[in-house]
């Protein structure tokens, strides 16, 4: 009995300390023992884009979804929650970071906490039938797609829809879209999910029975007194994070006081609103910790074809013809050939001899642009590839490319899907991988594709441009309108991906140069959205008004309603710049 009194006396002292003006902590790593926060590393403030740098106050490396849930539950009840008097900058935000391939700081959390999802269990569990029907894989949200592929291939199976680059996390691409040349046939990756496990920002306030929470009770006095004595401050977040620690402490006292956050299993039929909100939801509604992905029988080989064009109209016409033949073709992409560099770099991963030597000077002395259609046919004949060869010949006869410039090669299925890895290694060898990447990705309705090409070419110095410019069609009816992803309206159901993938050499393009490229891209995107009805993909909009325009009236209302339901404190996904944390917003008003 005396022990219980002492415990509650201790809790009262802690509550009194919370009301004081003292900031106790140096960093959240001092007080978050049960959820394993550590001091931030430089990588947490950097991403592949390398154009935004926003440092967190701590990093979390969760061992389970329950760890993430405890963190979000505690933060959801920190000062500034509904019913509390708001304090400026009281909220601590959380960003999920997978492989760090965001382009504009979307997985960063300035002054907040970065959850490194690669620390989650990454086991890939394949459930299959001999014919592949009904097969699926349960995969961790922090698993890389290349890890998923390797494990599934051991069972002769593979997911249907991919990204061009496989060293991205499952949770990362499902939070955005996930597109590649298979998307015209199977839809994006977000259209190929059976079930998700998600940790939301809405806690049920029911205490965990995890022993870690109870161990934390015994450690917390030492943590508290260490910080009271040292009285160190960290960016004004002390009391907020201290409050979170206090809730975790109280959880060890009473199961009715503090919560573990909500780990939800959802699907199109089970918690469907959360399921569709999270898919393409830009990390705003929850952190994906597990996904169930449908599988198909994997072909041993792929017949990979490239054909060249000197007319943009013919190039896009043939691409649309290809995507109208899903019974013959399994993959369709394409790219612009702007100069000798783009011709050479595009051949790095393509293991066929290409005897295409175009003249990049037009008759009037200006620059001449060429185009390349790329398609692939799955080859299920382990010994004899005659069937795939016949299909390729049949398809090529329907196309109007620059004869004889069509080239094909047979490669292993894994090597085909992993083709960008070779390009990565080439760029790394030249010091052009870990550099700023001011990329632009835009979805353009088919009626505006020529206009966007002209708009883009007005910003490009053709002879000096480095990096691929991908151009290929997708079908809008392969995108589920219930998800949070945004695609343009297109009367004929066809939209085009334009991906301008620059790598800037710091020796030739410094910070001012990179900012100039970004400004050009913003201008192009704004004009395309306004005049052509285009929508940006993987972008960080510059203002809330831009986000509202991006989603459209009803789409924006739905997005805001989902935020209110699944992350009412606006804790998640601060790097997108869509919502201010509730405390910040209240203080500002």
mmCIF file of C-alpha atoms in Angstrom, residues 81 100 142 144 181 194 205 215 242 302 341 384 452 470-471 515 552:
data_model
loop_
_atom_site.group_PDB
_atom_site.id
_atom_site.type_symbol
_atom_site.label_atom_id
_atom_site.label_comp_id
_atom_site.label_asym_id
_atom_site.label_seq_id
_atom_site.Cartn_x
_atom_site.Cartn_y
_atom_site.Cartn_z
ATOM 1 C CA UNK A 81 -4.541 18.356 -28.454
ATOM 2 C CA UNK A 100 15.206 7.966 -48.400
ATOM 3 C CA UNK A 142 10.062 -1.287 -44.715
ATOM 4 C CA UNK A 144 12.562 -3.055 -50.439
ATOM 5 C CA UNK A 181 5.649 0.164 -67.677
ATOM 6 C CA UNK A 194 -5.172 -6.779 -50.941
ATOM 7 C CA UNK A 205 -6.263 5.251 -25.432
ATOM 8 C CA UNK A 215 10.133 -1.501 -17.516
ATOM 9 C CA UNK A 242 8.302 15.310 -21.857
ATOM 10 C CA UNK A 302 11.542 -11.255 -71.017
ATOM 11 C CA UNK A 341 24.578 11.737 -73.998
ATOM 12 C CA UNK A 384 12.360 -22.316 -76.646
ATOM 13 C CA UNK A 452 3.415 19.797 -72.620
ATOM 14 C CA UNK A 470 10.574 9.403 -69.769
ATOM 15 C CA UNK A 471 7.306 9.647 -71.698
ATOM 16 C CA UNK A 515 17.343 26.476 -57.635
ATOM 17 C CA UNK A 552 -9.666 19.824 -56.741
#
